[in-house]
Coordinates of C-alpha atoms in Angstrom, one line a residue:
Chain A
M1 CA -19.9 23.2 -25.6
R2 CA -23.0 21.1 -26.2
A3 CA -22.5 21.6 -29.9
F4 CA -19.0 20.4 -29.6
L5 CA -20.2 17.4 -27.4
R6 CA -22.8 16.4 -30.1
R7 CA -20.0 16.6 -32.6
N8 CA -17.8 14.1 -30.7
L9 CA -20.6 11.8 -30.4
L10 CA -21.4 12.1 -34.1
V11 CA -17.8 11.5 -35.0
F12 CA -17.7 8.4 -32.6
F13 CA -21.1 6.9 -33.8
K14 CA -20.4 7.3 -37.4
D15 CA -17.4 5.2 -37.0
R16 CA -19.0 1.8 -37.0
A17 CA -15.9 0.1 -36.6
A18 CA -15.0 2.1 -33.6
V19 CA -18.3 1.5 -31.9
F20 CA -18.1 -2.3 -32.7
F21 CA -14.5 -2.7 -31.4
S22 CA -15.4 -0.7 -28.0
L23 CA -18.2 -3.3 -27.7
L24 CA -16.1 -6.2 -28.8
S25 CA -13.9 -6.2 -25.7
S26 CA -16.8 -6.7 -23.4
L27 CA -18.5 -9.3 -25.7
I28 CA -15.3 -11.2 -25.8
I29 CA -15.3 -11.7 -22.1
L30 CA -19.1 -12.7 -22.3
G31 CA -18.0 -15.3 -25.1
L32 CA -15.0 -16.6 -22.9
Y33 CA -17.4 -17.1 -20.0
I34 CA -20.0 -18.8 -21.9
L35 CA -17.5 -21.2 -23.7
F36 CA -14.7 -21.9 -21.2
L37 CA -14.6 -19.9 -17.9
G38 CA -18.1 -20.8 -16.6
N39 CA -18.0 -24.4 -16.2
V40 CA -14.5 -24.2 -14.4
I41 CA -15.8 -21.7 -11.9
I42 CA -19.2 -23.2 -11.3
S43 CA -17.7 -26.9 -11.0
D44 CA -16.3 -25.7 -7.4
F45 CA -19.9 -24.8 -6.1
E46 CA -22.1 -27.0 -8.0
D47 CA -22.8 -29.7 -5.3
K48 CA -23.6 -27.2 -2.6
I49 CA -25.7 -24.7 -4.4
P50 CA -28.7 -25.6 -6.5
N51 CA -28.6 -22.5 -8.6
A52 CA -24.9 -22.3 -8.9
H53 CA -25.0 -21.5 -12.6
E54 CA -27.2 -18.5 -12.2
I55 CA -25.4 -17.0 -9.4
M56 CA -22.0 -17.6 -11.2
T57 CA -23.6 -16.1 -14.5
N58 CA -24.6 -12.9 -12.5
W59 CA -21.1 -12.9 -10.8
I60 CA -19.4 -12.8 -14.1
M61 CA -21.8 -10.4 -15.7
A62 CA -21.3 -7.8 -12.9
G63 CA -17.4 -8.0 -13.5
L64 CA -18.1 -7.7 -17.1
L65 CA -20.1 -4.6 -17.0
A66 CA -17.5 -3.0 -14.5
A67 CA -14.7 -3.8 -17.1
S68 CA -17.0 -2.5 -19.9
T69 CA -17.2 0.9 -18.3
A70 CA -13.6 1.4 -18.8
T71 CA -13.0 -0.1 -22.1
T72 CA -15.9 1.5 -23.8
T73 CA -14.9 4.9 -22.4
L74 CA -11.4 4.3 -23.9
G75 CA -13.0 4.1 -27.2
G76 CA -14.9 7.5 -26.5
L77 CA -11.6 9.1 -25.6
G78 CA -10.4 7.8 -28.9
V79 CA -12.2 10.9 -30.5
M80 CA -9.9 13.2 -28.5
I81 CA -6.7 11.2 -29.5
G82 CA -7.8 11.1 -33.1
D83 CA -8.3 14.9 -33.2
K84 CA -4.7 15.4 -31.7
A85 CA -3.2 13.0 -34.2
K86 CA -5.2 14.4 -37.3
K87 CA -4.2 17.9 -35.9
I88 CA -7.8 18.8 -35.9
D89 CA -7.3 20.3 -32.5
R90 CA -5.6 23.3 -34.3
D91 CA -8.9 23.9 -36.1
L92 CA -10.7 23.9 -32.7
Y93 CA -8.2 26.1 -30.9
V94 CA -8.6 28.9 -33.5
S95 CA -12.4 29.0 -32.6
P96 CA -13.6 31.1 -29.7
I97 CA -14.2 28.4 -27.4
S98 CA -12.0 27.8 -24.4
R99 CA -9.6 24.7 -23.9
R100 CA -11.4 24.0 -20.8
K101 CA -14.7 23.6 -22.5
L102 CA -13.1 21.5 -25.3
A103 CA -11.6 19.2 -22.6
L104 CA -15.1 18.9 -20.9
G105 CA -16.6 18.2 -24.2
Y106 CA -14.2 15.2 -24.7
V107 CA -14.6 13.9 -21.2
L108 CA -18.6 14.1 -21.4
N109 CA -18.4 12.4 -24.7
A110 CA -16.3 9.6 -23.3
M111 CA -18.8 9.3 -20.3
I112 CA -21.9 9.2 -22.6
I113 CA -20.5 6.7 -24.8
G114 CA -19.2 4.4 -22.0
Y115 CA -22.7 4.6 -20.4
I116 CA -24.5 3.8 -23.6
L117 CA -22.3 0.9 -24.8
T118 CA -22.1 -0.5 -21.2
F119 CA -25.9 -0.3 -21.2
I120 CA -26.0 -2.1 -24.5
T121 CA -23.5 -4.8 -23.1
F122 CA -26.0 -4.9 -20.0
V123 CA -28.8 -5.7 -22.3
F124 CA -27.1 -8.6 -24.0
V125 CA -25.9 -9.9 -20.4
E126 CA -29.6 -9.9 -19.5
I127 CA -30.7 -11.7 -22.6
Y128 CA -27.9 -14.2 -21.8
I129 CA -29.0 -14.7 -18.2
V130 CA -32.7 -15.5 -19.2
L131 CA -31.8 -17.7 -22.0
S132 CA -29.4 -19.8 -19.8
G133 CA -32.5 -20.3 -17.3
G134 CA -32.1 -17.5 -15.0
S135 CA -34.6 -15.0 -14.1
L136 CA -34.8 -11.4 -15.5
I137 CA -33.7 -8.6 -13.2
S138 CA -36.2 -6.9 -11.1
L139 CA -37.0 -3.2 -11.6
T140 CA -35.5 -2.0 -8.3
K141 CA -32.4 -3.8 -9.1
L142 CA -32.4 -2.4 -12.6
L143 CA -32.5 1.1 -11.4
E144 CA -29.8 0.2 -9.0
V145 CA -27.6 -1.3 -11.6
M146 CA -28.1 1.6 -14.0
A147 CA -26.9 4.1 -11.2
L148 CA -24.0 1.8 -10.5
I149 CA -23.0 1.8 -14.1
L150 CA -23.1 5.6 -14.1
L151 CA -21.0 5.8 -11.0
A152 CA -18.5 3.3 -12.5
T153 CA -18.5 5.1 -15.8
V154 CA -17.7 8.6 -14.3
S155 CA -14.9 7.0 -12.1
N156 CA -13.3 5.2 -15.0
T157 CA -13.6 7.9 -17.4
A158 CA -11.4 10.0 -15.0
M159 CA -8.9 7.3 -14.6
V160 CA -8.7 6.6 -18.4
F161 CA -8.7 10.3 -19.2
F162 CA -5.8 10.6 -16.8
I163 CA -3.9 7.9 -18.5
T164 CA -4.7 9.0 -21.9
S165 CA -3.5 12.6 -21.2
F166 CA 0.1 11.4 -21.7
F167 CA -0.5 10.3 -25.2
S168 CA -1.0 12.0 -28.6
S169 CA -0.4 9.3 -31.2
E170 CA -2.9 7.0 -32.3
N171 CA -0.6 4.2 -32.2
A172 CA 0.4 4.6 -28.6
F173 CA -3.2 4.9 -27.6
A174 CA -4.2 1.8 -29.3
T175 CA -1.5 -0.1 -27.4
V176 CA -2.6 1.5 -24.2
S177 CA -6.2 0.6 -25.0
T178 CA -5.2 -3.2 -25.3
V179 CA -3.0 -3.1 -22.2
I180 CA -5.9 -1.4 -20.1
G181 CA -8.5 -3.7 -21.6
T182 CA -6.5 -6.8 -20.7
L183 CA -5.3 -5.7 -17.2
I184 CA -8.5 -4.5 -16.1
G185 CA -10.1 -7.9 -16.4
F186 CA -7.6 -9.3 -14.1
L187 CA -7.1 -6.3 -11.7
T188 CA -10.8 -6.4 -10.8
G189 CA -10.9 -10.0 -10.4
I190 CA -13.0 -10.9 -13.3
Y191 CA -11.3 -13.8 -15.1
I192 CA -10.0 -15.2 -11.7
P193 CA -11.8 -14.6 -8.7
I194 CA -9.8 -12.8 -6.1
G195 CA -9.7 -15.6 -3.6
Q196 CA -7.7 -17.7 -6.0
L197 CA -5.1 -15.0 -6.6
P198 CA -1.7 -14.6 -4.5
E199 CA -2.0 -12.3 -1.4
S200 CA 0.1 -9.6 -3.2
I201 CA -2.1 -9.4 -6.1
Q202 CA -5.3 -9.4 -3.8
W203 CA -3.9 -6.1 -2.6
I204 CA -3.5 -4.7 -6.0
V205 CA -7.2 -5.6 -6.6
R206 CA -8.2 -3.9 -3.2
L207 CA -6.1 -0.8 -4.1
F208 CA -7.6 -0.6 -7.7
P209 CA -10.5 1.8 -7.9
P210 CA -12.4 0.0 -10.6
S211 CA -12.6 -3.2 -8.4
Y212 CA -15.0 -1.3 -6.2
A213 CA -17.4 -0.7 -9.2
A214 CA -17.2 -4.7 -9.8
V215 CA -18.0 -5.4 -5.9
L216 CA -20.9 -2.9 -6.0
L217 CA -22.2 -4.5 -9.2
R218 CA -21.8 -8.0 -7.9
Q219 CA -23.7 -7.2 -4.6
A220 CA -26.5 -5.7 -6.8
L221 CA -26.8 -8.4 -9.3
M222 CA -26.0 -11.4 -7.0
A223 CA -28.4 -10.6 -4.0
D224 CA -31.5 -12.2 -5.4
P225 CA -30.1 -15.3 -7.0
M226 CA -28.0 -15.8 -3.6
A227 CA -30.8 -15.3 -1.4
A228 CA -32.9 -18.0 -3.4
G229 CA -30.0 -20.5 -3.5
M230 CA -28.0 -20.2 -0.4
A231 CA -30.3 -19.3 2.3
D232 CA -29.9 -22.7 3.8
L233 CA -26.2 -22.7 4.0
P234 CA -24.2 -21.9 7.0
A235 CA -23.4 -18.1 7.5
E236 CA -19.7 -18.8 7.6
Y237 CA -19.8 -20.5 4.3
V238 CA -21.6 -17.6 2.7
E239 CA -19.1 -15.3 4.1
G240 CA -16.2 -17.3 2.7
F241 CA -18.2 -17.5 -0.7
K242 CA -18.5 -13.7 -0.7
E243 CA -14.9 -13.1 0.3
A244 CA -13.4 -15.4 -2.4
L245 CA -15.6 -14.2 -5.3
G246 CA -15.1 -10.4 -4.4
I247 CA -18.4 -9.9 -3.5
V248 CA -17.1 -8.2 -0.6
L249 CA -13.4 -6.8 -0.2
K250 CA -11.9 -7.2 3.1
F251 CA -9.1 -5.4 5.0
G252 CA -7.9 -7.8 7.5
E253 CA -11.1 -8.5 9.4
T254 CA -12.8 -5.2 8.3
E255 CA -15.3 -5.4 5.5
A256 CA -15.4 -2.6 3.0
S257 CA -18.9 -1.2 3.4
K258 CA -21.3 -0.2 0.3
I259 CA -20.6 3.6 1.3
F260 CA -17.0 3.1 1.3
S261 CA -17.0 1.5 -2.1
I262 CA -19.1 4.5 -3.5
A263 CA -16.7 6.8 -1.6
V264 CA -13.6 5.0 -3.3
L265 CA -15.0 5.5 -6.6
L266 CA -16.1 9.3 -6.2
V267 CA -12.9 10.2 -4.4
S268 CA -10.8 8.4 -7.2
A269 CA -12.7 10.2 -9.9
A270 CA -12.0 13.6 -8.5
V271 CA -8.2 12.8 -7.9
F272 CA -7.8 11.4 -11.5
F273 CA -9.6 14.5 -13.1
L274 CA -7.4 16.9 -11.0
L275 CA -4.2 14.9 -12.1
A276 CA -5.4 14.9 -15.8
V277 CA -5.9 18.6 -15.6
L278 CA -2.5 19.2 -14.1
V279 CA -0.8 16.9 -16.6
L280 CA -2.6 18.8 -19.6
S281 CA -1.8 22.2 -18.3
R282 CA 1.8 21.4 -17.4
K283 CA 2.3 20.6 -21.0
K284 CA 4.2 23.3 -22.4
K285 CA 1.8 25.7 -24.3
E286 CA 3.5 26.4 -27.6
Chain B
M1 CA -5.8 52.8 -45.6
N2 CA -6.5 51.1 -42.3
H3 CA -4.0 48.5 -41.1
I4 CA -6.2 45.5 -40.3
I5 CA -3.1 43.4 -39.0
E6 CA -0.1 44.8 -37.5
V7 CA 2.9 43.0 -36.5
E8 CA 6.0 44.4 -34.5
D9 CA 9.2 42.6 -33.9
L10 CA 7.5 39.2 -33.9
R11 CA 9.9 36.4 -32.6
K12 CA 9.4 32.7 -32.2
S13 CA 12.0 30.0 -31.7
Y14 CA 11.4 26.1 -31.3
G15 CA 14.2 25.3 -28.8
S16 CA 17.4 26.8 -30.4
V17 CA 15.9 27.1 -33.9
V18 CA 14.9 30.5 -34.7
A19 CA 11.6 30.1 -36.8
V20 CA 10.8 33.9 -36.9
A21 CA 13.5 36.4 -36.1
D22 CA 11.9 39.8 -35.3
I23 CA 9.7 40.6 -38.3
S24 CA 7.5 43.6 -38.6
F25 CA 4.8 44.5 -41.1
Y26 CA 1.3 45.4 -41.6
V27 CA -1.5 44.3 -43.8
E28 CA -3.9 46.7 -45.4
A29 CA -7.7 46.1 -44.9
G30 CA -9.5 44.6 -48.0
G31 CA -6.3 43.5 -49.8
L32 CA -4.9 40.3 -50.8
F33 CA -1.8 39.7 -49.0
A34 CA 0.7 37.2 -49.8
F35 CA 3.5 35.7 -47.8
L36 CA 6.1 34.2 -50.1
G37 CA 8.9 31.9 -49.1
P38 CA 10.4 28.5 -49.5
N39 CA 9.5 25.5 -47.1
G40 CA 10.8 26.2 -43.5
A41 CA 11.0 30.1 -44.0
G42 CA 8.8 30.7 -41.2
K43 CA 5.4 31.4 -43.1
T44 CA 3.4 29.0 -41.2
T45 CA 4.9 29.8 -37.8
T46 CA 3.8 33.4 -38.2
I47 CA 0.4 32.7 -39.6
N48 CA 0.1 30.3 -36.4
V49 CA 1.0 33.1 -34.2
I50 CA -1.4 35.7 -35.7
C51 CA -4.2 33.1 -35.6
T52 CA -3.8 32.7 -31.8
F53 CA -2.6 29.2 -32.0
L54 CA 1.0 29.7 -31.2
K55 CA 2.4 31.9 -28.5
P56 CA 5.0 34.3 -29.6
D57 CA 8.2 34.6 -27.5
A58 CA 8.3 38.3 -28.2
G59 CA 6.6 41.0 -30.2
R60 CA 3.4 42.8 -30.6
V61 CA 0.7 41.7 -32.9
S62 CA -2.8 43.4 -33.3
V63 CA -5.5 41.9 -35.5
N64 CA -8.7 44.0 -36.4
G65 CA -8.0 46.2 -33.5
Y66 CA -7.4 43.5 -30.9
L67 CA -4.3 42.8 -29.2
L68 CA -2.8 39.3 -29.4
G69 CA -2.4 37.7 -25.9
R70 CA -5.2 39.9 -24.5
D71 CA -8.2 39.7 -26.8
D72 CA -7.6 36.4 -28.3
N73 CA -11.3 35.3 -28.4
A74 CA -12.1 38.6 -30.1
I75 CA -9.4 37.9 -32.6
R76 CA -10.7 34.3 -33.1
K77 CA -14.2 35.7 -33.7
S78 CA -13.0 37.9 -36.5
I79 CA -10.8 35.5 -38.4
G80 CA -11.3 32.4 -40.5
V81 CA -8.2 30.1 -41.1
V82 CA -7.6 27.4 -43.7
F83 CA -4.7 25.1 -42.6
Q84 CA -2.5 23.3 -44.9
D85 CA -4.1 19.9 -44.0
N86 CA -7.6 19.0 -44.3
L87 CA -9.1 19.4 -40.8
L88 CA -12.7 18.5 -40.9
D89 CA -14.3 15.1 -39.9
N90 CA -14.1 12.5 -42.6
L91 CA -17.1 10.6 -41.7
L92 CA -19.4 13.6 -41.2
T93 CA -21.2 15.2 -44.3
V94 CA -20.0 18.6 -45.4
E95 CA -23.1 20.1 -44.0
E96 CA -22.7 18.3 -40.5
N97 CA -19.1 19.5 -40.4
L98 CA -19.9 23.1 -41.0
R99 CA -22.7 23.1 -38.6
C100 CA -20.4 21.7 -36.0
R101 CA -17.8 24.2 -36.6
G102 CA -20.2 27.2 -36.8
A103 CA -21.7 26.2 -33.5
L104 CA -18.2 26.8 -31.9
Y105 CA -18.8 30.5 -32.9
G106 CA -22.0 30.5 -30.6
L107 CA -24.2 30.2 -33.8
S108 CA -27.4 28.2 -33.4
G109 CA -30.7 27.5 -34.8
K110 CA -31.7 29.7 -37.9
A111 CA -28.5 31.8 -37.7
L112 CA -26.3 28.8 -37.9
T113 CA -28.5 27.3 -40.8
E114 CA -28.0 30.6 -42.8
A115 CA -24.3 30.8 -42.1
V116 CA -23.7 27.3 -43.4
K117 CA -25.8 27.8 -46.4
R118 CA -24.1 31.2 -47.2
A119 CA -20.5 29.6 -46.6
M120 CA -21.4 26.9 -48.9
A121 CA -22.8 29.0 -51.7
E122 CA -19.7 31.3 -51.5
V123 CA -17.4 28.3 -52.6
E124 CA -20.1 26.5 -54.7
I125 CA -20.2 23.4 -52.6
T126 CA -24.0 23.5 -52.0
D127 CA -24.5 20.3 -54.0
L128 CA -22.0 18.5 -52.0
A129 CA -23.9 19.3 -48.7
K130 CA -25.1 15.7 -48.1
R131 CA -21.7 14.0 -49.0
P132 CA -19.2 12.8 -46.4
Y133 CA -16.0 15.1 -46.4
G134 CA -13.7 11.9 -46.6
K135 CA -15.1 10.8 -49.9
L136 CA -14.6 14.1 -51.8
S137 CA -11.7 15.1 -54.0
G138 CA -8.9 17.1 -52.9
G139 CA -10.3 20.3 -54.5
Q140 CA -13.6 19.8 -53.2
R141 CA -12.2 19.3 -49.7
R142 CA -10.2 22.3 -50.1
R143 CA -13.3 24.3 -50.8
C144 CA -15.1 22.9 -48.0
D145 CA -12.1 24.0 -45.8
I146 CA -12.5 27.5 -47.1
A147 CA -16.3 27.3 -46.4
R148 CA -15.6 26.2 -42.9
A149 CA -13.4 29.4 -42.4
L150 CA -16.0 31.5 -43.8
V151 CA -18.9 30.1 -41.5
N152 CA -18.3 32.9 -39.0
T153 CA -18.3 35.8 -41.7
P154 CA -14.6 36.7 -40.8
E155 CA -13.1 40.1 -41.5
I156 CA -9.8 38.4 -42.4
L157 CA -9.3 35.0 -44.1
F158 CA -5.9 33.2 -43.4
L159 CA -4.8 30.6 -45.9
D160 CA -1.8 28.6 -45.4
E161 CA -0.6 27.4 -48.7
P162 CA -4.2 26.9 -49.9
T163 CA -3.3 25.5 -53.3
T164 CA -0.4 23.1 -52.3
G165 CA -1.1 19.6 -53.6
L166 CA -3.9 20.4 -55.9
D167 CA -3.9 19.8 -59.6
P168 CA -3.4 23.0 -61.7
Q169 CA -7.1 23.2 -62.8
T170 CA -8.3 23.0 -59.2
R171 CA -5.6 25.5 -58.2
K172 CA -7.0 28.1 -60.7
L173 CA -10.5 27.3 -59.3
V174 CA -9.5 27.7 -55.7
W175 CA -7.6 30.9 -56.4
E176 CA -10.5 32.3 -58.3
I177 CA -12.7 31.6 -55.3
I178 CA -10.1 33.5 -53.1
R179 CA -9.8 36.3 -55.3
K180 CA -13.6 36.6 -55.6
L181 CA -14.1 36.5 -51.6
Q182 CA -11.5 39.4 -51.4
R183 CA -13.1 41.5 -54.3
E184 CA -16.7 40.9 -53.9
A185 CA -17.2 40.1 -50.1
G186 CA -14.5 42.6 -48.9
V187 CA -12.7 40.1 -46.9
T188 CA -8.9 40.7 -46.3
V189 CA -7.0 37.8 -47.5
F190 CA -3.6 36.7 -45.9
L191 CA -2.2 33.8 -47.5
T192 CA 1.1 31.9 -47.6
T193 CA 2.4 30.3 -50.8
H194 CA 5.5 29.1 -52.5
Y195 CA 4.0 29.5 -56.0
M196 CA 5.4 32.4 -57.8
E197 CA 2.4 33.0 -60.1
E198 CA 0.2 33.4 -57.1
A199 CA 2.5 36.0 -55.4
A200 CA 2.5 37.7 -58.5
D201 CA -1.2 38.1 -58.5
A202 CA -1.5 39.5 -54.9
D203 CA -1.9 43.1 -54.1
Y204 CA 1.2 43.1 -51.6
V205 CA 4.0 40.4 -51.3
I206 CA 6.5 39.9 -48.3
V207 CA 9.2 37.6 -49.2
I208 CA 10.4 35.8 -46.2
D209 CA 13.6 33.6 -46.0
N210 CA 15.1 32.0 -42.7
G211 CA 12.7 33.8 -40.5
K212 CA 13.4 37.3 -41.8
I213 CA 11.9 39.6 -44.3
A214 CA 13.9 39.6 -47.3
A215 CA 11.9 42.1 -49.4
K216 CA 8.4 43.5 -49.6
G217 CA 6.3 45.4 -51.9
R218 CA 3.8 45.3 -54.6
P219 CA 4.6 42.3 -57.2
T220 CA 5.4 44.9 -59.9
D221 CA 7.7 46.9 -57.8
L222 CA 9.5 43.7 -56.6
R223 CA 9.9 42.7 -60.2
E224 CA 11.2 45.9 -61.2
R225 CA 13.7 46.2 -58.4
Y226 CA 14.9 42.6 -58.3
A227 CA 14.2 41.0 -61.7
K228 CA 16.4 41.9 -64.6
D229 CA 15.1 42.1 -68.0
K230 CA 17.0 39.9 -70.5
L231 CA 18.1 39.9 -74.2
S232 CA 18.4 36.6 -75.7
L233 CA 20.3 36.6 -79.1
V234 CA 20.0 33.8 -81.5
Y235 CA 23.5 34.0 -83.2
S236 CA 24.6 32.8 -86.6
N237 CA 28.2 33.8 -86.0
P238 CA 29.0 33.1 -82.4
E239 CA 32.6 34.2 -82.4
A240 CA 32.0 37.7 -83.7
V241 CA 29.0 38.3 -81.1
L242 CA 31.1 37.0 -78.3
A243 CA 34.1 39.0 -79.4
G244 CA 31.9 42.1 -79.7
L245 CA 30.4 41.6 -76.3
S246 CA 33.8 41.1 -74.7
A247 CA 35.3 44.1 -76.3
L248 CA 32.4 46.3 -74.9
N249 CA 32.8 44.6 -71.5
I250 CA 29.0 43.6 -71.4
P251 CA 28.3 40.4 -69.0
H252 CA 26.8 37.6 -70.9
T253 CA 26.2 33.9 -70.7
K254 CA 26.2 31.5 -73.7
L255 CA 23.8 28.7 -73.9
A256 CA 23.0 26.2 -76.7
G257 CA 22.4 28.3 -79.8
R258 CA 21.9 31.6 -78.0
I259 CA 23.6 34.1 -75.8
I260 CA 21.9 35.6 -72.8
I261 CA 22.5 39.4 -72.0
P262 CA 21.0 40.9 -68.7
I263 CA 19.7 44.3 -69.5
K264 CA 18.3 47.4 -67.4
N265 CA 15.2 47.8 -69.4
T266 CA 13.7 46.5 -72.6
L267 CA 14.9 49.6 -74.6
D268 CA 18.5 48.9 -73.8
A269 CA 18.1 46.0 -76.1
L270 CA 17.8 48.1 -79.3
P271 CA 21.4 49.2 -79.7
L272 CA 22.7 45.7 -79.1
I273 CA 20.4 44.2 -81.7
E274 CA 21.5 47.0 -84.1
R275 CA 25.1 46.2 -83.6
F276 CA 25.1 42.5 -84.0
R277 CA 22.4 42.4 -86.6
P278 CA 24.6 40.9 -89.2
N279 CA 25.7 38.1 -86.9
I280 CA 22.3 37.0 -85.6
S281 CA 19.4 35.3 -87.0
G282 CA 16.9 36.3 -84.3
F283 CA 16.4 37.8 -80.9
E284 CA 14.0 37.8 -77.9
V285 CA 13.6 40.3 -75.1
M286 CA 12.4 38.8 -71.8
L287 CA 10.7 40.7 -69.0
G288 CA 11.8 39.8 -65.4
T289 CA 9.5 37.3 -63.8
M290 CA 8.7 36.9 -60.1
D291 CA 11.0 33.8 -60.2
D292 CA 13.8 36.1 -61.1
A293 CA 12.8 38.5 -58.6
F294 CA 12.9 35.8 -56.1
I295 CA 16.3 34.6 -56.9
G296 CA 17.5 38.2 -56.9
I297 CA 16.2 38.7 -53.5
T298 CA 17.3 35.4 -51.6
G299 CA 20.0 34.6 -54.0
K300 CA 18.6 31.1 -54.5
E301 CA 15.8 29.2 -56.2
L302 CA 12.6 28.4 -54.3
R303 CA 13.2 25.1 -52.4
Q304 CA 10.2 23.0 -53.3

């Protein structure tokens, strides 16, 4: 299985275009923020918060990282779709390695690729934050973010794996990738803060597991800048700020705790993996 | 001789289309066995079933003493398969490809390196080791595919139309490699083809058509049984020859400048030549070919 995993990684990373385009979807969000979105969102808070720019940069970057764990994982699963489309799977099936191990090889491949590429994105993000006058992330926060990226990658791989288990053509997969890449930005409240969405869409955000990855990452990345710039503001204002930007998700009056968010990610990972296995084993064995 | 593959009443349908209808045959160890038939006859389906890739609807198949459906992994370990399509990774080098696939058989470290080296030497691609598979020519790729099938030192090598789509020279080279493997390395070769000349070179041929076995035997036997020898007379006085043949009630066909008469064996040509000698300017006696045998068996030409 390890050898098969190594092969999948080799196939992915040798395809420079695949690597580039997997990164591109994340970098586009970064570019959009730098060029347009940033100024629009920041202008709302500029007069009240002295370091609004730094806080909002960290906000968008947290969302960016959360989305990235889904889009880069998709790129990794492209290896599996490619094998199906090119019929390479036949060559694998006549080898004495079980189908379960092959599937595991694909999933781990997607996770590793997702983690590596998201981490690369994170490096770009930090470079931008520092260049735009913010401070570099502290070591403890760095470790926390790295652990959160891992959690988000596992959870999103499961979800994306489930979705791709229905497809076997490269065209269908490319379309699905585009759709997921676009939707995820809206459904996790990255392009537009959750507070500005209509109530019905807010519920979709709350029910969409990847949102919790974004929430956790926002909490981790924004804690320090918010402590520095918002300490003097009334608690009520801070609460509203957190809610409007999706730093916390609220069900009625109850706030989703950190543990709850982590649990949502883990449980959804387990559920989606089970569903994917179900779909794959239900497919008629020829 | 020992039967390394045994197939009994194998049946496989896709929906309502019957691809293989209750066929039975066996393959002797160490031989070169050819499955001959037009496209869509059921060759690939049969090979896919024997290679554990497709599940049969009914029938019993044993490969190298292992029962299909029960000892699939043991079968997979003892076979090598070359598919119609090129199924290695284009961006990886030949060596990387072979290492990756070899590892699927549990090979690692020195054993893997040795296996890859040996497989490459056997099909003479050692000098291509560092080149990306996708950048190779069709013939080179085909040889890599065969090397991939050999990486686990299989007892049986399956090849599904190994020479289709190759130029004549490369076809010959690939064929020679297959022959060499069978003769020198003692690998049992099971291949499908729709080329007559390849089937004619096999040790044993099964002609399959519409999912059924139409004929089987050694190529010489098939030729003898199903292909008729022919006498071709180049006439100088066509009326006299035609009248004479009609009077004797001998079936014949008239082509431009010549008359073709089917004969049982070549010696039967002599009295006819003697008889029409004044009216002909030349003659040719033609041995039946595998093409003729195929037409004799299936009643149709090979659909290409």
